[in-house]
XYZ file of N, CA and C in Angstrom:
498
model
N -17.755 -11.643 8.195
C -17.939 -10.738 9.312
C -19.000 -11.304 10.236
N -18.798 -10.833 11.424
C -19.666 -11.512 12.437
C -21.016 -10.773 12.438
N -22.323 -11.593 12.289
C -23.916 -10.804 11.683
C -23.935 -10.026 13.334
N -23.434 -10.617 14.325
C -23.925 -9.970 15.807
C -23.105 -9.076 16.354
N -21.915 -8.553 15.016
C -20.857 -7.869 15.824
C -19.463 -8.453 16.571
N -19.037 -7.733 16.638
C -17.712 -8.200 17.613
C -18.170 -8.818 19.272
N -17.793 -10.229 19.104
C -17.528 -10.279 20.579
C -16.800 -9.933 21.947
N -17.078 -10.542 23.242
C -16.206 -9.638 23.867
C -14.841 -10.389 24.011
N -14.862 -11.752 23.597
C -13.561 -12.210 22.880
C -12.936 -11.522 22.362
N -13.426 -10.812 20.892
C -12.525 -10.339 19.966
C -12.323 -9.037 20.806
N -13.157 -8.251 21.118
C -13.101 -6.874 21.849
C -11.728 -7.041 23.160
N -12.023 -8.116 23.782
C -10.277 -8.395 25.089
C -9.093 -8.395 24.173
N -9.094 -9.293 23.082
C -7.928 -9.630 21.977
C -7.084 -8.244 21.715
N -8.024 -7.364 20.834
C -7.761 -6.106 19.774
C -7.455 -5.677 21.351
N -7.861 -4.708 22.293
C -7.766 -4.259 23.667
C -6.456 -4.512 24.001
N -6.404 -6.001 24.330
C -4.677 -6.573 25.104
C -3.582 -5.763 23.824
N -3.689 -6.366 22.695
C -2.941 -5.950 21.279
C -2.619 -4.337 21.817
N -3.843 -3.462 21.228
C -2.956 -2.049 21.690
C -2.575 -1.686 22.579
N -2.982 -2.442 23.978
C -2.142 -1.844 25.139
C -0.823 -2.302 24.739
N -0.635 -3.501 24.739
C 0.778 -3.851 24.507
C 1.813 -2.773 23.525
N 0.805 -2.426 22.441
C 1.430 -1.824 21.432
C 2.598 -0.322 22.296
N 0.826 0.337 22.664
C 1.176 1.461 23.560
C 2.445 1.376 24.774
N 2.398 0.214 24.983
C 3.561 0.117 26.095
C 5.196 0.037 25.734
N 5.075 -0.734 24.114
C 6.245 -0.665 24.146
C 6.431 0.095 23.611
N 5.608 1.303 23.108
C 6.188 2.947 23.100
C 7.059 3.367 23.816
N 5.846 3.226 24.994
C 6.068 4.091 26.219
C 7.561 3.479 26.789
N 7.984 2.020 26.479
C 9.367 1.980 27.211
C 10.469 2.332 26.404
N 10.077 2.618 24.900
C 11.236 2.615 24.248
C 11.874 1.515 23.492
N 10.628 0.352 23.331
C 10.853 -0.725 22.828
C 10.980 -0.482 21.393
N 11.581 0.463 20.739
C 10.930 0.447 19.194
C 11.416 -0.521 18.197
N 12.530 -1.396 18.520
C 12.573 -2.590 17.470
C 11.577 -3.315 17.653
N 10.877 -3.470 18.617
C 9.829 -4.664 19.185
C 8.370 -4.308 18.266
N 8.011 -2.895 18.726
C 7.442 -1.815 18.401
C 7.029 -2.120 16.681
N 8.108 -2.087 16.119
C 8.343 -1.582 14.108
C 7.565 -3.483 14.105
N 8.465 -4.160 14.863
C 8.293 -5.688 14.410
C 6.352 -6.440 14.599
N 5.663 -5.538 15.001
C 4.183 -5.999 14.863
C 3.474 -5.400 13.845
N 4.496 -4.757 12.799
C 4.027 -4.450 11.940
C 4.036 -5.606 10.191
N 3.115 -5.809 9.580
C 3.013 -6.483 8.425
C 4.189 -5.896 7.761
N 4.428 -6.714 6.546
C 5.679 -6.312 5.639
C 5.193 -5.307 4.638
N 3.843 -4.990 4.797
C 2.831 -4.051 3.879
C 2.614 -3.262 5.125
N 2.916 -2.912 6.260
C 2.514 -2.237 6.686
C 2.593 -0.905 6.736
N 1.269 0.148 7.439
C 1.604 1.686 7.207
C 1.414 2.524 8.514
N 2.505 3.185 8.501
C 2.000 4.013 9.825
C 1.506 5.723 9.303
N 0.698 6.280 9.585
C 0.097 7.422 8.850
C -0.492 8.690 9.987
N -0.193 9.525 10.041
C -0.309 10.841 10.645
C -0.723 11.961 9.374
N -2.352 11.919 9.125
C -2.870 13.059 8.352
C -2.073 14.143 8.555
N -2.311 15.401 7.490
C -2.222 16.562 8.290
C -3.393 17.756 8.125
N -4.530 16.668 7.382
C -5.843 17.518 7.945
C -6.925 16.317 7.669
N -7.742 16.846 8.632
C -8.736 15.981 8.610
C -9.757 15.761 7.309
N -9.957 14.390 7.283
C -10.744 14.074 6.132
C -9.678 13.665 4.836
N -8.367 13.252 4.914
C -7.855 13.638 3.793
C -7.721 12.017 3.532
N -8.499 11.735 2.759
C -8.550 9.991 2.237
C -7.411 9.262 1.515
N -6.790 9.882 1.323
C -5.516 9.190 0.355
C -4.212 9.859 0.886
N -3.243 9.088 1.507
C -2.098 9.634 1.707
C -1.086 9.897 0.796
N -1.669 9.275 -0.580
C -0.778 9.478 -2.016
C -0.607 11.171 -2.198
N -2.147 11.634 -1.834
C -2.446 12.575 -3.135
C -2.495 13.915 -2.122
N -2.514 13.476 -0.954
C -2.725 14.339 0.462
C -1.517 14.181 1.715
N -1.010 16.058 1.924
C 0.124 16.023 2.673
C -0.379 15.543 4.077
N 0.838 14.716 4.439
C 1.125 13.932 5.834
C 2.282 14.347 6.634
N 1.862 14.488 7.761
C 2.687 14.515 9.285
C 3.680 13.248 8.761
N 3.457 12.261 8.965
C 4.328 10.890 9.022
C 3.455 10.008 7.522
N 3.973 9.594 6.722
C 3.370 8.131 6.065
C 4.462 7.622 5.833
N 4.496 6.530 6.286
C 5.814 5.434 6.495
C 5.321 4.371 6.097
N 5.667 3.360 5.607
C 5.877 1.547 5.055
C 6.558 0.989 6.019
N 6.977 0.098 6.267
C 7.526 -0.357 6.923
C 8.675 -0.300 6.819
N 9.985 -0.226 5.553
C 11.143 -0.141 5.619
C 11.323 1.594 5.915
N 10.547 2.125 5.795
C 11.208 3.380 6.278
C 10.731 3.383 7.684
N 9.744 2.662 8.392
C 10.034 2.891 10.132
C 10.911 2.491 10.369
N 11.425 1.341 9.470
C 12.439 0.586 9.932
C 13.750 1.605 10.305
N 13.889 2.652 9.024
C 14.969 3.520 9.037
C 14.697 4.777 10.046
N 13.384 5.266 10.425
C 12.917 5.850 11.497
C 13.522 5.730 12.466
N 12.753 4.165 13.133
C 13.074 3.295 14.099
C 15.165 3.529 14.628
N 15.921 3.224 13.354
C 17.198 3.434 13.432
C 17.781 4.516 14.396
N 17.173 5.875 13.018
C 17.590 7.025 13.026
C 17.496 7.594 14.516
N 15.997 6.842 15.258
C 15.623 7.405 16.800
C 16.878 7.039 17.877
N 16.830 5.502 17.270
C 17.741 4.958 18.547
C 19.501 5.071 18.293
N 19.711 5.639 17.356
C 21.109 5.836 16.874
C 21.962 7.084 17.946
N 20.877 7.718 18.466
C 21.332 9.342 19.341
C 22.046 10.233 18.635
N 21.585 10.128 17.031
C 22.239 11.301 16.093
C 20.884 11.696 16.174
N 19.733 11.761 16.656
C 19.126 12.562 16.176
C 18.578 13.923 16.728
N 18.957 14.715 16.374
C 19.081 15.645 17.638
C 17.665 15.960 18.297
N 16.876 16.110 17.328
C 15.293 16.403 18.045
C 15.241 15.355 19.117
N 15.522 14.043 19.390
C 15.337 13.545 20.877
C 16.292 13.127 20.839
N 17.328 13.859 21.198
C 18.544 13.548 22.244
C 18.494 14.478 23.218
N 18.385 14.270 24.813
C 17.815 12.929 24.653
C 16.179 12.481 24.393
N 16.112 11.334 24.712
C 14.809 10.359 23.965
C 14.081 11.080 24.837
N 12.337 11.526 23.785
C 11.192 11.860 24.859
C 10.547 10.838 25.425
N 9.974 11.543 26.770
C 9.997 10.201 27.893
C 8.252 10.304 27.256
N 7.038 9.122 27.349
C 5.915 9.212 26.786
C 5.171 8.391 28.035
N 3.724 8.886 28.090
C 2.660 7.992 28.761
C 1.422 7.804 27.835
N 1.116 6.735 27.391
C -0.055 6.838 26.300
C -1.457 6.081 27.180
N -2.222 6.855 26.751
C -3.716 6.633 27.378
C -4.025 5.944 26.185
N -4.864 4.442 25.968
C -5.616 4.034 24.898
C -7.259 4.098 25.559
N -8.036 4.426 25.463
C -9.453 4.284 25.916
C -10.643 4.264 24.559
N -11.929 4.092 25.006
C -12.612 4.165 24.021
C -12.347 2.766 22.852
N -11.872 2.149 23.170
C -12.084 0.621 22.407
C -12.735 0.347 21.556
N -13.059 0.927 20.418
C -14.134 0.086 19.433
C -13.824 -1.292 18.470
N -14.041 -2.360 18.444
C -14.054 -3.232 17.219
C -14.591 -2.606 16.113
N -14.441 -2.393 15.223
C -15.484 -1.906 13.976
C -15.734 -2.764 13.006
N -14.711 -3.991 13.130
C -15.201 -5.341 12.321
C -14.224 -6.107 12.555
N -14.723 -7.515 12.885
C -14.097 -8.613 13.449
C -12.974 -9.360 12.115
N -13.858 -9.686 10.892
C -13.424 -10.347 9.859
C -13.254 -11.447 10.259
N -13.071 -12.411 9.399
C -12.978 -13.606 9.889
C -11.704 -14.666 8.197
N -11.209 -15.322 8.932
C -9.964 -16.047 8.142
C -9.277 -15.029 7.825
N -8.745 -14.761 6.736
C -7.572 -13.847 6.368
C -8.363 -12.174 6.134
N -9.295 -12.079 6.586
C -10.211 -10.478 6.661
C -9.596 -9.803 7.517
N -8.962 -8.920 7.451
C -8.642 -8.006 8.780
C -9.579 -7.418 9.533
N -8.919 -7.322 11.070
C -10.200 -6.561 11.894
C -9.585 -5.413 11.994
N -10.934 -4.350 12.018
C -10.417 -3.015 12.037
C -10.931 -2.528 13.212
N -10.048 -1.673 14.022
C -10.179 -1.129 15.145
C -10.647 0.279 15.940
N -10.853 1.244 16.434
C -10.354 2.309 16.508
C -10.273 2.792 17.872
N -10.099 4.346 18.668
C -9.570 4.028 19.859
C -9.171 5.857 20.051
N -9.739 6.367 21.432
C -9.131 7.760 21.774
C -7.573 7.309 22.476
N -6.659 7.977 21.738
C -5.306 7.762 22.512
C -4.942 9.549 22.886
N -4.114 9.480 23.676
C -3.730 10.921 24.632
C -2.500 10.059 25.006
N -1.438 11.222 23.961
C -0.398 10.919 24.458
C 0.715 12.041 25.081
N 1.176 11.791 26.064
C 1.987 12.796 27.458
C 3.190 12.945 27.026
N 3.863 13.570 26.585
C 5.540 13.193 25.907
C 6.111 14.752 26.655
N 7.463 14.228 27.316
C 8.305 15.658 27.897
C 9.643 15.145 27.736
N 10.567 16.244 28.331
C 11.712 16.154 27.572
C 12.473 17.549 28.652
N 13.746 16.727 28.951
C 14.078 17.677 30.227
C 14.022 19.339 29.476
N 13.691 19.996 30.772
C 13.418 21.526 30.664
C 12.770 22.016 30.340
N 11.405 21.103 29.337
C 10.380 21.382 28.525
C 8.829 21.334 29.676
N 7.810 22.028 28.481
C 6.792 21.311 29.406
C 6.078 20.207 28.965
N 5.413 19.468 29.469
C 4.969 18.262 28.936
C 3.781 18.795 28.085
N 3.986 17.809 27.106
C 2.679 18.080 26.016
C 1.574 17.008 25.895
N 0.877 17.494 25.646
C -0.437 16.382 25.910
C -1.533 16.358 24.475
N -1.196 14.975 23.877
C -1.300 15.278 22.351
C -2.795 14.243 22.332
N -3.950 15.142 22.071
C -4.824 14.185 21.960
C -5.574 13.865 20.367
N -5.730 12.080 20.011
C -6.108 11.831 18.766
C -7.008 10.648 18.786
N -7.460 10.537 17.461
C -8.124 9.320 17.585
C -7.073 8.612 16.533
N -7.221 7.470 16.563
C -6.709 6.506 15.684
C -7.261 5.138 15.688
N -7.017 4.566 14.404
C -7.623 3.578 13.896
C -6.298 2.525 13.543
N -6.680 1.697 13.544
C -6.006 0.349 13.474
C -6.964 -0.302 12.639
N -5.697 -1.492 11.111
C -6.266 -2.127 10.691
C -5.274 -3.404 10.834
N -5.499 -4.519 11.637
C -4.829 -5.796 11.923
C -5.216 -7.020 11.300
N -4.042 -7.202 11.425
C -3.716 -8.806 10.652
C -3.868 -9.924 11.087
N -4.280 -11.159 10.909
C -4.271 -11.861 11.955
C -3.134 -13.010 11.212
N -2.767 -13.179 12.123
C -1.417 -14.081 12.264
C -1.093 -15.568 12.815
N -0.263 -16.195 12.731
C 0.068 -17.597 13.935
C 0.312 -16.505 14.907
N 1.021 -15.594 14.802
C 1.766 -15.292 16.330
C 0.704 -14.431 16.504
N -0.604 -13.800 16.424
C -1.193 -13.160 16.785
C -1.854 -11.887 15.856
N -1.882 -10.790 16.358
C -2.360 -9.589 15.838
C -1.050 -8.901 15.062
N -0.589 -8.411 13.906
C 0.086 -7.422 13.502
C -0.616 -6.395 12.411
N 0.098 -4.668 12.852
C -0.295 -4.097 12.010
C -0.512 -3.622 11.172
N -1.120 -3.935 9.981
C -1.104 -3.355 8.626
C -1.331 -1.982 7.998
N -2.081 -1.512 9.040
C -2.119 0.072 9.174
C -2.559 0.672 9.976
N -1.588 1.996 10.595
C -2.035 2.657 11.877
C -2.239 3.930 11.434
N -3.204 4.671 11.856
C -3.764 6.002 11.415
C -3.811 6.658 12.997
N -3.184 7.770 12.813
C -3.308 8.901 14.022
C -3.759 9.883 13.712
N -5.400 10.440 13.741
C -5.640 11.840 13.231
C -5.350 12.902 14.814
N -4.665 13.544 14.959
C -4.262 14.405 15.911
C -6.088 15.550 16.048
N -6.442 15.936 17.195
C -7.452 16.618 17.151
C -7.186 18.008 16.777
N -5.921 18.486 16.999
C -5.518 19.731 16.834
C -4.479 19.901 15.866
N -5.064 20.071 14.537
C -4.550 19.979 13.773
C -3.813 21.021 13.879
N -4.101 22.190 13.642
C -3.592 23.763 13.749
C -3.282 24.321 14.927
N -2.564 23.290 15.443
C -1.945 23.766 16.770
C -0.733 23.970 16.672
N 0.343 24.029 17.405
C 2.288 24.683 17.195
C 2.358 23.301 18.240
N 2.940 22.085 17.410
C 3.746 21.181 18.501
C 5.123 21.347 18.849
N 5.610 21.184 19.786
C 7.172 21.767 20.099
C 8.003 20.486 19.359
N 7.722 19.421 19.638
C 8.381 18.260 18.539
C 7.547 17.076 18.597
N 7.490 16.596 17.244
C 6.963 15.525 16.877
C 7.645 14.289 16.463
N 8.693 14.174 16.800
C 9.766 13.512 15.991
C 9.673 12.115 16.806
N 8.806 12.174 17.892
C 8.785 10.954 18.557
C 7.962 10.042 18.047
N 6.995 8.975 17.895
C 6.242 8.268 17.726
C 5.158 8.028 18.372
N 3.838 7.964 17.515
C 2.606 8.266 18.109
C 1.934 7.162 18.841
């Protein structure tokens, strides 16, 4: 680990990484999307805060990678009725933290306020705000993710659908 912290090297790197990530949400890229994920990878949506183990503690979403994979499917197949059609999304990433660089095969861990905008004809738009954490891989081809954590701020709120991706 770096004794002085993350540079603003590593800080542009992790930064470019989730915008990109966020974007190909937002277009609907989700094979592209599932594919920056490790073959260990996890995507995870608590469903209360503080809950350290997704084994032993109920979850919104905990997925591996072969089941985003089947996610991923199920979205873009248009059997699924919760988004047919597909919700349209705008994701805000702000708040940037490195929380550790690592260095050779160490992962860097990330974290980050995201606000995400998702509507859906006739509806009203919902505006879902969370923090999430990222833990990345480093790669030849770059950054992939080994685990994505979305704690939603409102836990005990009524979402109209969640079936989209965070």
């Amino acid at each position: 680990m770096n004794p002085n912290g993350p540079t603003a090297a590593d800080r542009s790197a992790v930064e470019a990484f989730l915008y990109h990530e966020a974007a190909l949400l937002d277009a609907g890229a989700l094979d592209d999307w599932v594919e920056l994920f490790t073959d260990d990878g996890v995507y995870w949506v608590p469903a209360r805060t503080g809950a350290p183990d997704p084994a032993r503690h109920v979850s919104i979403v905990y997925d591996d990678k072969p089941r985003l994979l089947v996610r991923v499917a199920r979205l873009q197949s248009g059997k699924e009725y919760a988004q047919e059609p597909p919700s349209r999304t705008c994701r805000q990433v702000s708040n940037v933290a490195v929380l550790s660089t690592g260095e050779g095969d160490v992962d860097v861990e990330a974290s980050a306020v995201l606000v995400v905008y998702e509507t859906r004809p006739n509806t009203t738009t919902q505006t879902i705000p969370a923090r999430a954490t990222w833990r990345l891989a480093r790669t030849d081809d770059g950054f992939r993710v080994r685990r994505k954590q979305v704690m939603l701020l409102e836990l005990g709120r009524y979402y109209e659908n969640l079936t989209f991706l965070l």
